[in-house]
Tab-separated table of C-alpha atoms and ligand atoms in Angstrom:
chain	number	residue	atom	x	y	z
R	3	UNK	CA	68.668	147.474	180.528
R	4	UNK	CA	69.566	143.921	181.219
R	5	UNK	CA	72.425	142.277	179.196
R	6	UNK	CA	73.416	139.767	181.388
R	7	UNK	CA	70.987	136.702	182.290
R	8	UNK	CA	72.343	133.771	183.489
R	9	UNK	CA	75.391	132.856	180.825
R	10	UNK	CA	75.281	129.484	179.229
R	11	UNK	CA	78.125	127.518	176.889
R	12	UNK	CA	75.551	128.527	173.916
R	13	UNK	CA	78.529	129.590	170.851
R	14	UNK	CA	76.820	131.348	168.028
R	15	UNK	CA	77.933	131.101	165.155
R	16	UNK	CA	76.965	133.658	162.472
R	17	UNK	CA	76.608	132.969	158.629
R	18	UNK	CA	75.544	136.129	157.510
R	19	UNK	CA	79.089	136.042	154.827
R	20	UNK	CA	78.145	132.635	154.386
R	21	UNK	CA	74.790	131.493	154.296
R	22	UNK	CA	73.254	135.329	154.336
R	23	UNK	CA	75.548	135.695	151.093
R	24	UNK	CA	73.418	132.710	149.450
R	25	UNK	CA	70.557	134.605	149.347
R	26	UNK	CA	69.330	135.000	145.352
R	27	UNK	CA	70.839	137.841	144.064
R	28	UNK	CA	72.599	139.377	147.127
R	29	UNK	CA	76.370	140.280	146.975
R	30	UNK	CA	78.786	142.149	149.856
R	31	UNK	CA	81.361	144.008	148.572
R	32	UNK	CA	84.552	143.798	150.485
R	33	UNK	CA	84.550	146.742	151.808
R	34	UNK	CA	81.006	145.629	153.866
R	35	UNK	CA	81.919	142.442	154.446
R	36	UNK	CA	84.763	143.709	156.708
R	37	UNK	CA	82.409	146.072	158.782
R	38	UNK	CA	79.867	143.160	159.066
R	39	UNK	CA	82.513	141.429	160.470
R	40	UNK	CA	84.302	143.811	162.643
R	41	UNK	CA	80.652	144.404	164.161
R	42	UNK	CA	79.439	141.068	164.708
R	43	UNK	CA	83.020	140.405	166.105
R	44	UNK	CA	82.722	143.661	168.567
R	45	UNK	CA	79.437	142.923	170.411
R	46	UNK	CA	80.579	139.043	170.766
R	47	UNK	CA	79.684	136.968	168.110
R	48	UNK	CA	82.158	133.913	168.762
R	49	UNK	CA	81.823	132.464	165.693
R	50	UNK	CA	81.699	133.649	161.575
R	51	UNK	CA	81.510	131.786	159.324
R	52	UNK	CA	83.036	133.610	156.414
R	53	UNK	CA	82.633	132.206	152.944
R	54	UNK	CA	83.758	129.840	150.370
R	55	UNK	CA	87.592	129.421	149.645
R	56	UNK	CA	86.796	127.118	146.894
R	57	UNK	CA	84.650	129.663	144.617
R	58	UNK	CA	88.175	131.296	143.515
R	59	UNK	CA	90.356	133.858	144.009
R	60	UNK	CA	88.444	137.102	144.452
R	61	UNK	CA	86.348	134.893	147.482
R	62	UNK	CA	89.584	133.760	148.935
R	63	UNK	CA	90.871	137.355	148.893
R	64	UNK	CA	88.193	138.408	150.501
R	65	UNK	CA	88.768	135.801	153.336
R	66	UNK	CA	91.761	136.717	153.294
R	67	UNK	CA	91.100	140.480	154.558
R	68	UNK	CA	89.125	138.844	157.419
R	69	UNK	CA	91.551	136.554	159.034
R	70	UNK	CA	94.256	139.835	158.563
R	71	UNK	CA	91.618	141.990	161.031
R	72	UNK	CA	92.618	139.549	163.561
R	73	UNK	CA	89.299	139.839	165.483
R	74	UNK	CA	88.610	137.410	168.460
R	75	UNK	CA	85.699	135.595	166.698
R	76	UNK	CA	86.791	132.377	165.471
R	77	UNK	CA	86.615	132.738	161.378
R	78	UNK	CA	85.073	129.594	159.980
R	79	UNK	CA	84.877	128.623	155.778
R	80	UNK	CA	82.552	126.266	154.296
R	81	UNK	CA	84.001	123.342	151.992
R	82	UNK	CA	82.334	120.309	150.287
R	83	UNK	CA	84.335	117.512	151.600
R	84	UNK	CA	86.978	117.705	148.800
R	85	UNK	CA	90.900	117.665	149.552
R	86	UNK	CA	90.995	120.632	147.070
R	87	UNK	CA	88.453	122.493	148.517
R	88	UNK	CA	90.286	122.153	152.349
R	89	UNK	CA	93.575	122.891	150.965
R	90	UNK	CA	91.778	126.348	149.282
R	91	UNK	CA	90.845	127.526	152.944
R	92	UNK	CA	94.365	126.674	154.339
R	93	UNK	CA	95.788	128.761	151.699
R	94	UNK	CA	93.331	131.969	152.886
R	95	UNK	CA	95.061	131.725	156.548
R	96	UNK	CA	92.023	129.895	157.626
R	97	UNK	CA	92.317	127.785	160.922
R	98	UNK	CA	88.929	126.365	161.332
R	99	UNK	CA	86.416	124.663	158.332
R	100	UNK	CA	83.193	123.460	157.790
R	101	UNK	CA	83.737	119.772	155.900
R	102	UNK	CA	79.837	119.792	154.619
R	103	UNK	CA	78.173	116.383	153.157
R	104	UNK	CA	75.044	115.451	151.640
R	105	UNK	CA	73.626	113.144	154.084
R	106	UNK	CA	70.257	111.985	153.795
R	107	UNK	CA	69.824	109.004	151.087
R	108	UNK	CA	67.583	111.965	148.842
R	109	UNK	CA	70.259	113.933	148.829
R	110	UNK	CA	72.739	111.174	148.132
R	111	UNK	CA	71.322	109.586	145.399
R	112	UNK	CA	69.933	112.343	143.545
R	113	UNK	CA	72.478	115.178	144.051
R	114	UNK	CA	75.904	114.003	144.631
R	115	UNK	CA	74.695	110.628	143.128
R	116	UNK	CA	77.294	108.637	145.206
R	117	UNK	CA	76.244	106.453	147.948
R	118	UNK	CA	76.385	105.959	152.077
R	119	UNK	CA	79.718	104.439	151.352
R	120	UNK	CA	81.254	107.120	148.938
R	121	UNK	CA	79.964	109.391	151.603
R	122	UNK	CA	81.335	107.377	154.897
R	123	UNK	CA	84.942	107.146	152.931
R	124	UNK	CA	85.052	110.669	151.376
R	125	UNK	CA	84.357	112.424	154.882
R	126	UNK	CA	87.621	110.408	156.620
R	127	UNK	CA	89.253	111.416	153.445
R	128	UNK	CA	88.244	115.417	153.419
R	129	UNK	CA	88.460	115.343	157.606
R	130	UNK	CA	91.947	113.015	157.728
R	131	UNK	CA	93.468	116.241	155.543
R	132	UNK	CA	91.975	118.303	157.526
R	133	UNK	CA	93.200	117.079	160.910
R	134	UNK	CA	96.637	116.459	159.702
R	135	UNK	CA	96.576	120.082	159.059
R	136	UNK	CA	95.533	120.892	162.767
R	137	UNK	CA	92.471	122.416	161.472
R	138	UNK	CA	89.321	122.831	163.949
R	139	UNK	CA	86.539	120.923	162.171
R	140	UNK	CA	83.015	120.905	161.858
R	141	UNK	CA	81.454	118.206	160.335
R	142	UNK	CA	77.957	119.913	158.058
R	143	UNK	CA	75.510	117.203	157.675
R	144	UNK	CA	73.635	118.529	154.976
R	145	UNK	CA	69.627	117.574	155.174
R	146	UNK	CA	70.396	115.911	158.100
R	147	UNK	CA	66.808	116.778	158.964
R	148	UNK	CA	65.519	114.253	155.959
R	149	UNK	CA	68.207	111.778	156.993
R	150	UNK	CA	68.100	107.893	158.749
R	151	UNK	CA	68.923	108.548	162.245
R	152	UNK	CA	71.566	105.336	162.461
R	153	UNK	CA	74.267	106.670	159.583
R	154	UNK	CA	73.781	109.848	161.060
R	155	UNK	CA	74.939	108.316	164.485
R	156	UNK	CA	77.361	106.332	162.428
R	157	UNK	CA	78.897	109.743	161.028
R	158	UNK	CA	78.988	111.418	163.923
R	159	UNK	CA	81.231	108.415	165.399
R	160	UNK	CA	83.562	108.379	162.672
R	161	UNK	CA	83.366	112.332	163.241
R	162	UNK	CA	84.257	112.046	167.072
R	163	UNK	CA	87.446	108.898	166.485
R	164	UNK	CA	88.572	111.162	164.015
R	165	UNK	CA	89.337	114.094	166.212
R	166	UNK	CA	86.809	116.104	164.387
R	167	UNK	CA	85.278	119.091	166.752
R	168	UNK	CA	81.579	119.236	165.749
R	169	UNK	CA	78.514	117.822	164.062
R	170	UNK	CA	76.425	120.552	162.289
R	171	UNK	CA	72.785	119.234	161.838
R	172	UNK	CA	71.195	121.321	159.053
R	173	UNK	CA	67.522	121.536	158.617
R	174	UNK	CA	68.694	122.641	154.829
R	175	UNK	CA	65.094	123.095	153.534
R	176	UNK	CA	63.182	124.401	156.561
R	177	UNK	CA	60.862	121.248	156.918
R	178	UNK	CA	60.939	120.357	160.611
R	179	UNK	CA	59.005	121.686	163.546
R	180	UNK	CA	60.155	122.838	167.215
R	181	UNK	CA	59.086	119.315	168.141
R	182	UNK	CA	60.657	117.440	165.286
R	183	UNK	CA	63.963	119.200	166.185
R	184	UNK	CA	64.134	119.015	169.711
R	185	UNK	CA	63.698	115.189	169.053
R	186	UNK	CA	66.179	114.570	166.781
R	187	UNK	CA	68.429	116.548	168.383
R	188	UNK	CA	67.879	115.061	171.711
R	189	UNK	CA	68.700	111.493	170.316
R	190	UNK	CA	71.587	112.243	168.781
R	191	UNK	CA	73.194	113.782	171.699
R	192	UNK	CA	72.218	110.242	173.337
R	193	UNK	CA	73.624	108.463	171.028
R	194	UNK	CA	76.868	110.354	170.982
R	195	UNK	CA	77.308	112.528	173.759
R	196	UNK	CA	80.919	113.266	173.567
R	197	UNK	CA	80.562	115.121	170.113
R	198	UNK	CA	79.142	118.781	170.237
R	199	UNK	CA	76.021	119.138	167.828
R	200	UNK	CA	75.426	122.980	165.717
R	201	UNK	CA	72.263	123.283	164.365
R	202	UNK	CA	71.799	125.049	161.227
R	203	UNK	CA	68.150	125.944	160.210
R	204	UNK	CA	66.196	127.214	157.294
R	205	UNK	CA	62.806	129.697	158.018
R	206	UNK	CA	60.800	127.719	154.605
R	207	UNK	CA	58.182	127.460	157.401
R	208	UNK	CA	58.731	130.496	159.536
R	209	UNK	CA	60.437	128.299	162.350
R	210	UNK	CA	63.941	128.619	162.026
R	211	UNK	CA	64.274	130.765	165.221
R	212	UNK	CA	62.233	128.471	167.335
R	213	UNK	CA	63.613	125.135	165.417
R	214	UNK	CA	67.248	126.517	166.836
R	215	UNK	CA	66.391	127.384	170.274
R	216	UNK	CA	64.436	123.834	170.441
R	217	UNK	CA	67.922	122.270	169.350
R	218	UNK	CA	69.442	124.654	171.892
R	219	UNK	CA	67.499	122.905	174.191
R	220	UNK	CA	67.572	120.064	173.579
R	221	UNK	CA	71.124	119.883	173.778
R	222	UNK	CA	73.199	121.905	170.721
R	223	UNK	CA	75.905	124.007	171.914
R	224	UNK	CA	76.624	125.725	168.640
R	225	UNK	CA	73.659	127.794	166.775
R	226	UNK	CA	73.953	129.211	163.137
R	227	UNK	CA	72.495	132.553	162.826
R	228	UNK	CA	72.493	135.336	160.388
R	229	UNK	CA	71.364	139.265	160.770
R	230	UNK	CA	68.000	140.052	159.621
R	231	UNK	CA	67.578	136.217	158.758
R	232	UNK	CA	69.267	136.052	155.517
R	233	UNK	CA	69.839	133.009	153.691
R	234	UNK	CA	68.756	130.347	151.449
R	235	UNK	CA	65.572	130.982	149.819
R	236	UNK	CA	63.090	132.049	152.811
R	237	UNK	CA	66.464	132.577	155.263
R	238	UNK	CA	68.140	131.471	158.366
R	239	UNK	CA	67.652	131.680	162.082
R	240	UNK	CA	67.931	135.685	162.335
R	241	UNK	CA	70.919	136.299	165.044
R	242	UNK	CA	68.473	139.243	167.042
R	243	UNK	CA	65.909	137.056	167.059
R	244	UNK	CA	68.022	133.882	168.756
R	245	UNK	CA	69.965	135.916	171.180
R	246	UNK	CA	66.852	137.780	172.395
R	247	UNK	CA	64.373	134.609	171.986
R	248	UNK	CA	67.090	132.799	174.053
R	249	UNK	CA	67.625	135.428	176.632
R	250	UNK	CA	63.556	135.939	177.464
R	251	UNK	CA	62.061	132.936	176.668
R	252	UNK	CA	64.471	130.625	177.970
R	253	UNK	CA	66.946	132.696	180.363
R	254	UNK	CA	69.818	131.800	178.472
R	255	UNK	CA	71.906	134.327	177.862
R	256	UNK	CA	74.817	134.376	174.542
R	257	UNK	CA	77.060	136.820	176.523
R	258	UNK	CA	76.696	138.938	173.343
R	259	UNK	CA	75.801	142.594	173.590
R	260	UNK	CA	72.459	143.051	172.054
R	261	UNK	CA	71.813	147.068	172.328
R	262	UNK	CA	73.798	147.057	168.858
R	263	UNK	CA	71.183	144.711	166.835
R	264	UNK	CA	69.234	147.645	165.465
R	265	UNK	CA	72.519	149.290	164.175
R	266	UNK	CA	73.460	146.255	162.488
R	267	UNK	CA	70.293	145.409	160.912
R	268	UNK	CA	70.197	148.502	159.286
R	269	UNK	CA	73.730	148.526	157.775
R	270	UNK	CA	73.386	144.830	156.319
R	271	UNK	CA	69.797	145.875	155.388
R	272	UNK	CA	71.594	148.246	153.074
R	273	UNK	CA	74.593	146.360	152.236
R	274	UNK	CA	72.400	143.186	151.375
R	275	UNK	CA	69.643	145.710	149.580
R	276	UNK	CA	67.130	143.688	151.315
R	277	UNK	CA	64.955	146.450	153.377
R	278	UNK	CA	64.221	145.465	156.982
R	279	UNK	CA	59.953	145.566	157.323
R	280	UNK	CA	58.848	147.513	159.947
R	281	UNK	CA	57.678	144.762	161.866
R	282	UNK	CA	60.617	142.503	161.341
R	283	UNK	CA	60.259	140.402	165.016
R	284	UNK	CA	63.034	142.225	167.784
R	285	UNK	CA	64.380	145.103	165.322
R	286	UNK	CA	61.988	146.459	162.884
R	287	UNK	CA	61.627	150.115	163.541
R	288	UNK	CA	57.792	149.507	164.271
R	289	UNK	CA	57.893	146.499	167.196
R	290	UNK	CA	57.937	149.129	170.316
R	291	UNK	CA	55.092	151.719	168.378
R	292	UNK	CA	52.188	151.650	170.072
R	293	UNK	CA	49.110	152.881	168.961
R	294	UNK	CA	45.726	150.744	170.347
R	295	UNK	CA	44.403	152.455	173.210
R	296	UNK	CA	44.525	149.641	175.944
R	297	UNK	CA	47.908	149.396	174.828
R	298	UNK	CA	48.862	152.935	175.091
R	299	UNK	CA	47.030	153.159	178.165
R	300	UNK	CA	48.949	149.599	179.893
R	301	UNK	CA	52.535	150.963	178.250
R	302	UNK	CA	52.308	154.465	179.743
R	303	UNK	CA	51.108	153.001	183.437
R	304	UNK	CA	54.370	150.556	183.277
R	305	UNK	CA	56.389	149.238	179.814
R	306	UNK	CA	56.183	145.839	181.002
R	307	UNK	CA	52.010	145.741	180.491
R	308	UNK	CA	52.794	144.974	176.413
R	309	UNK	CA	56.474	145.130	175.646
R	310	UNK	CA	58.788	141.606	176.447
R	311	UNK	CA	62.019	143.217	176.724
R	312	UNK	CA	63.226	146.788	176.822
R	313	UNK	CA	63.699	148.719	173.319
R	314	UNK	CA	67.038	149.759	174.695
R	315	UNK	CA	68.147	146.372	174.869
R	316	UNK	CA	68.354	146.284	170.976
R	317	UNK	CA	69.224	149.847	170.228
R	318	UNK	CA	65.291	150.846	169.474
R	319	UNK	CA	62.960	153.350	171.389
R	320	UNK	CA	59.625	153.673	171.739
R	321	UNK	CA	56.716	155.076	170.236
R	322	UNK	CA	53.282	156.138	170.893
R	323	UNK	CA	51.170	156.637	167.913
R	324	UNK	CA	47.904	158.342	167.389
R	325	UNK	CA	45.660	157.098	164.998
R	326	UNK	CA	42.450	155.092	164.324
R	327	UNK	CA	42.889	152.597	167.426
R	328	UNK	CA	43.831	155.430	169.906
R	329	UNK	CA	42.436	156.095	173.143
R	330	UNK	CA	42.480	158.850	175.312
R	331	UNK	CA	45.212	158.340	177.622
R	332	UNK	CA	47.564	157.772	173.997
R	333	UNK	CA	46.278	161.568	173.080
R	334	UNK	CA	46.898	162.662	176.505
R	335	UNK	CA	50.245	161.558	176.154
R	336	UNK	CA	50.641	163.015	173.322
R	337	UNK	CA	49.406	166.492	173.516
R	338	UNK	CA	51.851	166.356	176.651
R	339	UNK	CA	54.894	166.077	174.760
R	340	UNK	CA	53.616	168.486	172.396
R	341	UNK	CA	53.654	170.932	175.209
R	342	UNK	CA	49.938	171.008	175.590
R	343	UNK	CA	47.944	169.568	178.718
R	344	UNK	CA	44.649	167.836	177.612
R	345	UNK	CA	41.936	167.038	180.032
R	346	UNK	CA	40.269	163.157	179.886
R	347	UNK	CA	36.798	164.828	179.144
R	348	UNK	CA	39.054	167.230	176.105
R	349	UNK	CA	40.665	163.921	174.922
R	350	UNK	CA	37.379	161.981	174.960
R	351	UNK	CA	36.136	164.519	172.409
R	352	UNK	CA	39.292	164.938	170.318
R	353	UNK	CA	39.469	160.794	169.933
R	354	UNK	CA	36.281	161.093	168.151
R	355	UNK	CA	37.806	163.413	166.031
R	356	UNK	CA	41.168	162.138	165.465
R	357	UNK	CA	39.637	158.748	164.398
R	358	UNK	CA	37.736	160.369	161.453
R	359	UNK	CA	40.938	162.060	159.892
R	360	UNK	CA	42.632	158.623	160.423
R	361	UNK	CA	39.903	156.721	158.760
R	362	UNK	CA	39.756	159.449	156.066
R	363	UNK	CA	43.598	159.683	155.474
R	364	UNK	CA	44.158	155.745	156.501
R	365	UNK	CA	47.240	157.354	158.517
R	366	UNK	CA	48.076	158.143	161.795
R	367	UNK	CA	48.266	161.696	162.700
R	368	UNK	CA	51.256	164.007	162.844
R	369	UNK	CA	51.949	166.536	165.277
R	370	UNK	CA	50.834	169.302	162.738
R	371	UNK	CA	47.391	167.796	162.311
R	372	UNK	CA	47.193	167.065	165.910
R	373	UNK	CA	47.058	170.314	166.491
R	374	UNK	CA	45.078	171.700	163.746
R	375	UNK	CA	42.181	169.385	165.197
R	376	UNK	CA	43.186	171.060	169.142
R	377	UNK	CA	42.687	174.489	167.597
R	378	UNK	CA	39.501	173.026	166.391
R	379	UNK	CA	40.417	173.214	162.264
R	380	UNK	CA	40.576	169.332	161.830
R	381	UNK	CA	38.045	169.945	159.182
R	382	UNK	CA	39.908	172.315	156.848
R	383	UNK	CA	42.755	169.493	156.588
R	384	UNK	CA	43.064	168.771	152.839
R	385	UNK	CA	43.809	165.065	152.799
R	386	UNK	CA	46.074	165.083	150.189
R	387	UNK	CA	48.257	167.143	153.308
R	388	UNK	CA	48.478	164.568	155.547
R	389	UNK	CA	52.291	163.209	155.408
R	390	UNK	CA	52.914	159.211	156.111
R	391	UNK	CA	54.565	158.535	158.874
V	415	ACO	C1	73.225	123.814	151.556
V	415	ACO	C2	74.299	124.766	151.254
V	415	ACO	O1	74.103	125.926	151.403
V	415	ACO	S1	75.751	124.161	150.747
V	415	ACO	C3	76.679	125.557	150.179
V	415	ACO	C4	76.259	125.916	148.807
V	415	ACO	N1	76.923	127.105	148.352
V	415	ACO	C5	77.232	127.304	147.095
V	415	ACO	O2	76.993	126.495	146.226
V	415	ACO	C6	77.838	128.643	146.731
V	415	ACO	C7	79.217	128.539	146.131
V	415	ACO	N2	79.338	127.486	145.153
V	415	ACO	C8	80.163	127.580	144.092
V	415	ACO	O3	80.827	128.583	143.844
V	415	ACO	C9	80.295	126.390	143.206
V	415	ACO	O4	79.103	125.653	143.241
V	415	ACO	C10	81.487	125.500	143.648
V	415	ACO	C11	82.799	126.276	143.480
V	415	ACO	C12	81.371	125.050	145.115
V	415	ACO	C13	81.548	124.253	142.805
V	415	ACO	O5	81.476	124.669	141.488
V	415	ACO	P1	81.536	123.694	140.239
V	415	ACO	O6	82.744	122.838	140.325
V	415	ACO	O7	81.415	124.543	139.026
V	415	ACO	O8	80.331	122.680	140.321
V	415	ACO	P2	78.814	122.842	140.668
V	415	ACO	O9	78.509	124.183	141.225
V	415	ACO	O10	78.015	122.428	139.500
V	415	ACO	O11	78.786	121.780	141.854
V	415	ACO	C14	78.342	120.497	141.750
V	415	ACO	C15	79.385	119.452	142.109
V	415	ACO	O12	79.710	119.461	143.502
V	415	ACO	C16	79.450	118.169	144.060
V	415	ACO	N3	79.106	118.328	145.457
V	415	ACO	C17	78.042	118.992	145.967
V	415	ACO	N4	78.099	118.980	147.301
V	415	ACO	C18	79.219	118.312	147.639
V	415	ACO	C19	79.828	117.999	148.871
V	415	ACO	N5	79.294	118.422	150.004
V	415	ACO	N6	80.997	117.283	148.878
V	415	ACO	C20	81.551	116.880	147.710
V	415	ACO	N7	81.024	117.186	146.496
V	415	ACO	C21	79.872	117.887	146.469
V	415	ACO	C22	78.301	117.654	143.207
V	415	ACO	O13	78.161	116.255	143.303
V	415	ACO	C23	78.775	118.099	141.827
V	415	ACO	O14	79.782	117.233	141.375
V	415	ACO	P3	79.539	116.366	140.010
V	415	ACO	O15	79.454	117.378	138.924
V	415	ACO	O16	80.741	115.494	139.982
V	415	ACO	O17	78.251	115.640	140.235
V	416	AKG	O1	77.296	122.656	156.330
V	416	AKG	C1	76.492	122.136	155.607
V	416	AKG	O2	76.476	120.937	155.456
V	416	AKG	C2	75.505	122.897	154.773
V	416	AKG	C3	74.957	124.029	155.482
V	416	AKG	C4	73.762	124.623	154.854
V	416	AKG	O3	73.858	125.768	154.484
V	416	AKG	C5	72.480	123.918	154.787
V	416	AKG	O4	72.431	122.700	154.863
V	416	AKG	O5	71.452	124.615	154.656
């Protein structure tokens, strides 16, 4: 198993409580929202964001209960840039905000309905409180993605005199590209180099992962991420999917200990009620089955043939499944963990076989009917037997 690849300045900061929350219709209860965060905190998420002081008092009690775990990951809350809204994350214990602002003219004009002024004057307002309180900032730019490039370089200076820690650049509906991202990202870190950048990213498009890791690269040292890619309306970046993406596609390792992701998807799969799909990218339960026989074949001479990291690494384990697509050295396999060796010439004739009960059944086979059809009574299999697996 390899945890470790070269470690990079790369801080992730999770929004599962945050963002993940927005999801339509999903809710934590306390009680989840602490072992969320006790787990992200324990395999090394550095960052949480953790909610919304300003929604009221069960929210802020909620809060509340996190910052009292006293867990190493820095606990972040969102606000609109409103003195009331800072002051209602102060009150929860909280050290470190998100001061978010509609920043693209869309956004200005038809949602907040103020203008580049109101929004210029209201952020030294909401960040001046918030420095005088010795609170650790991030400025959200919200729709920064849709936004002019010059008052976003504009912000980010007032951002930087101001003593303010961050610049969050949210992609809030999901629209750009890799390309698009990289590129915006890159200028901005031109223009302002002194000021860290977070990206935030929506999956609208199914490119959240890849829009953050192209900010990542393009010069973002912060990364929003939430488990099993919760979020706004089609999600976030999911946090598996980053850390591993980042670690095997670009040798960039988070520092944080992935062998747990499976674990975790599966408890904020229940406590979201949003099931995890088999074939959810680094976690589903179905990513490391194998069932095509050149794949069987290349997996069982060496792992590496068809699999890009080691199930291990994530807390899964693989699978070889016999069904329609299977090949010899698959049954072979099989029958040998079954406690039954199968010659090639056996397992040519037993393919044929198994590939009519999976056509007929449109399953793969179990271990029962595997060795019905080795006793030769594959034929007397009622299919209304045949269990899914
Ligand atoms: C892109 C994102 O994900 S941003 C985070 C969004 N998350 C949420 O909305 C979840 C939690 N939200 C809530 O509980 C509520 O919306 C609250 C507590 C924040 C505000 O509630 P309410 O006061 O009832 O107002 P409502 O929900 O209608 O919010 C709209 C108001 O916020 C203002 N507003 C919106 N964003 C901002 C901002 N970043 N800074 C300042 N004001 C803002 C709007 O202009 C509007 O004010 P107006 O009525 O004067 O035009
Ligand atoms: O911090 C912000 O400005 C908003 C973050 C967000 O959730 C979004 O823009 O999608």
């Amino acid at each position: 198993m390899r945890e470790q690849a070269g470690s990079t300045n790369i801080i992730i900061d999770d929004t599962t409580l945050r963002d993940g929350e927005q999801t339509a219709g999903v809710v934590f209860s306390k009680r989840d929202k602490i072992a969320i965060a006790r787990m992200l905190d324990s395999i090394g998420v550095q960052e949480l964001e953790c909610g919304i002081p300003a929604m009221g008092r069960e929210e802020r009690e909620g809060i509340r209960a996190l910052v009292d775990l006293g867990l190493n990951a820095r606990l972040i809350a969102w606000n609109r840039a409103l003195v009331p809204d800072i002051q209602a994350s102060i009150d929860c214990g909280i050290s470190a905000v998100d001061i978010s602002l509609p920043v693209s003219d869309i956004m200005i004009r038809n949602k907040i309905r103020k203008s580049r002024s109101w929004v210029r004057e209201q952020l030294k307002t909401a960040l001046g409180f918030a420095k005088q309180h010795g609170l650790y900032v991030s400025v959200g730019g919200e729709d920064a993605s849709r936004a002019d490039h010059a008052f976003l370089v504009e912000l980010m200076r007032i951002t930087l005199q101001m003593g303010g820690d961050r610049f969050r650049f949210c992609d809030t509906l999901g629209i750009l590209d890799p390309f698009g991202m990289y590129d915006r990202i890159r200028a901005l870190r031109e223009a302002v180099p002194e000021l860290a950048i977070e990206v935030h990213t929506h999956n609208d498009f199914g490119m959240a992962t890849a829009n953050t890791i192209a900010g990542i690269r393009a010069g973002a040292t912060f990364a929003n991420t939430t488990v099993n890619g919760l979020g706004e309306r089609a999600g976030n970046a999911a946090l598996e999917e980053v850390v591993m993406g980042l670690r095997h596609a670009c040798a960039m390792d988070t520092g944080i200990a992935s062998h747990r992701f499976r674990e975790l998807s599966l408890f904020v799969s229940r406590a979201s009620r949003r099931p995890l799909p088999p074939w959810k990218a680094v976690v589903g339960e179905s990513v490391f089955a194998h069932e095509s026989g050149l794949h069987t074949d290349g997996v069982l001479k060496n792992p590496s043939n068809y699999e890009g990291f080691d199930p291990a690494e994530v807390g899964l384990s693989r699978s070889i499944v016999v069904g329609k697509h299977s090949g010899s050295s698959g049954l072979i396999d099989r029958y040998r963990a079954m406690g039954i060796a199968v010659s090639r010439s056996e397992a040519t004739r037993l393919v044929e076989r198994v590939r009519r009960v999976a056509q007929r059944t449109r399953r793969p086979l179990t271990n029962e009917q595997l060795l019905r059809l080795y006793d030769g009574r594959g034929a007397e299999i009622p299919a209304n037997s045949f269990c899914v697996c």
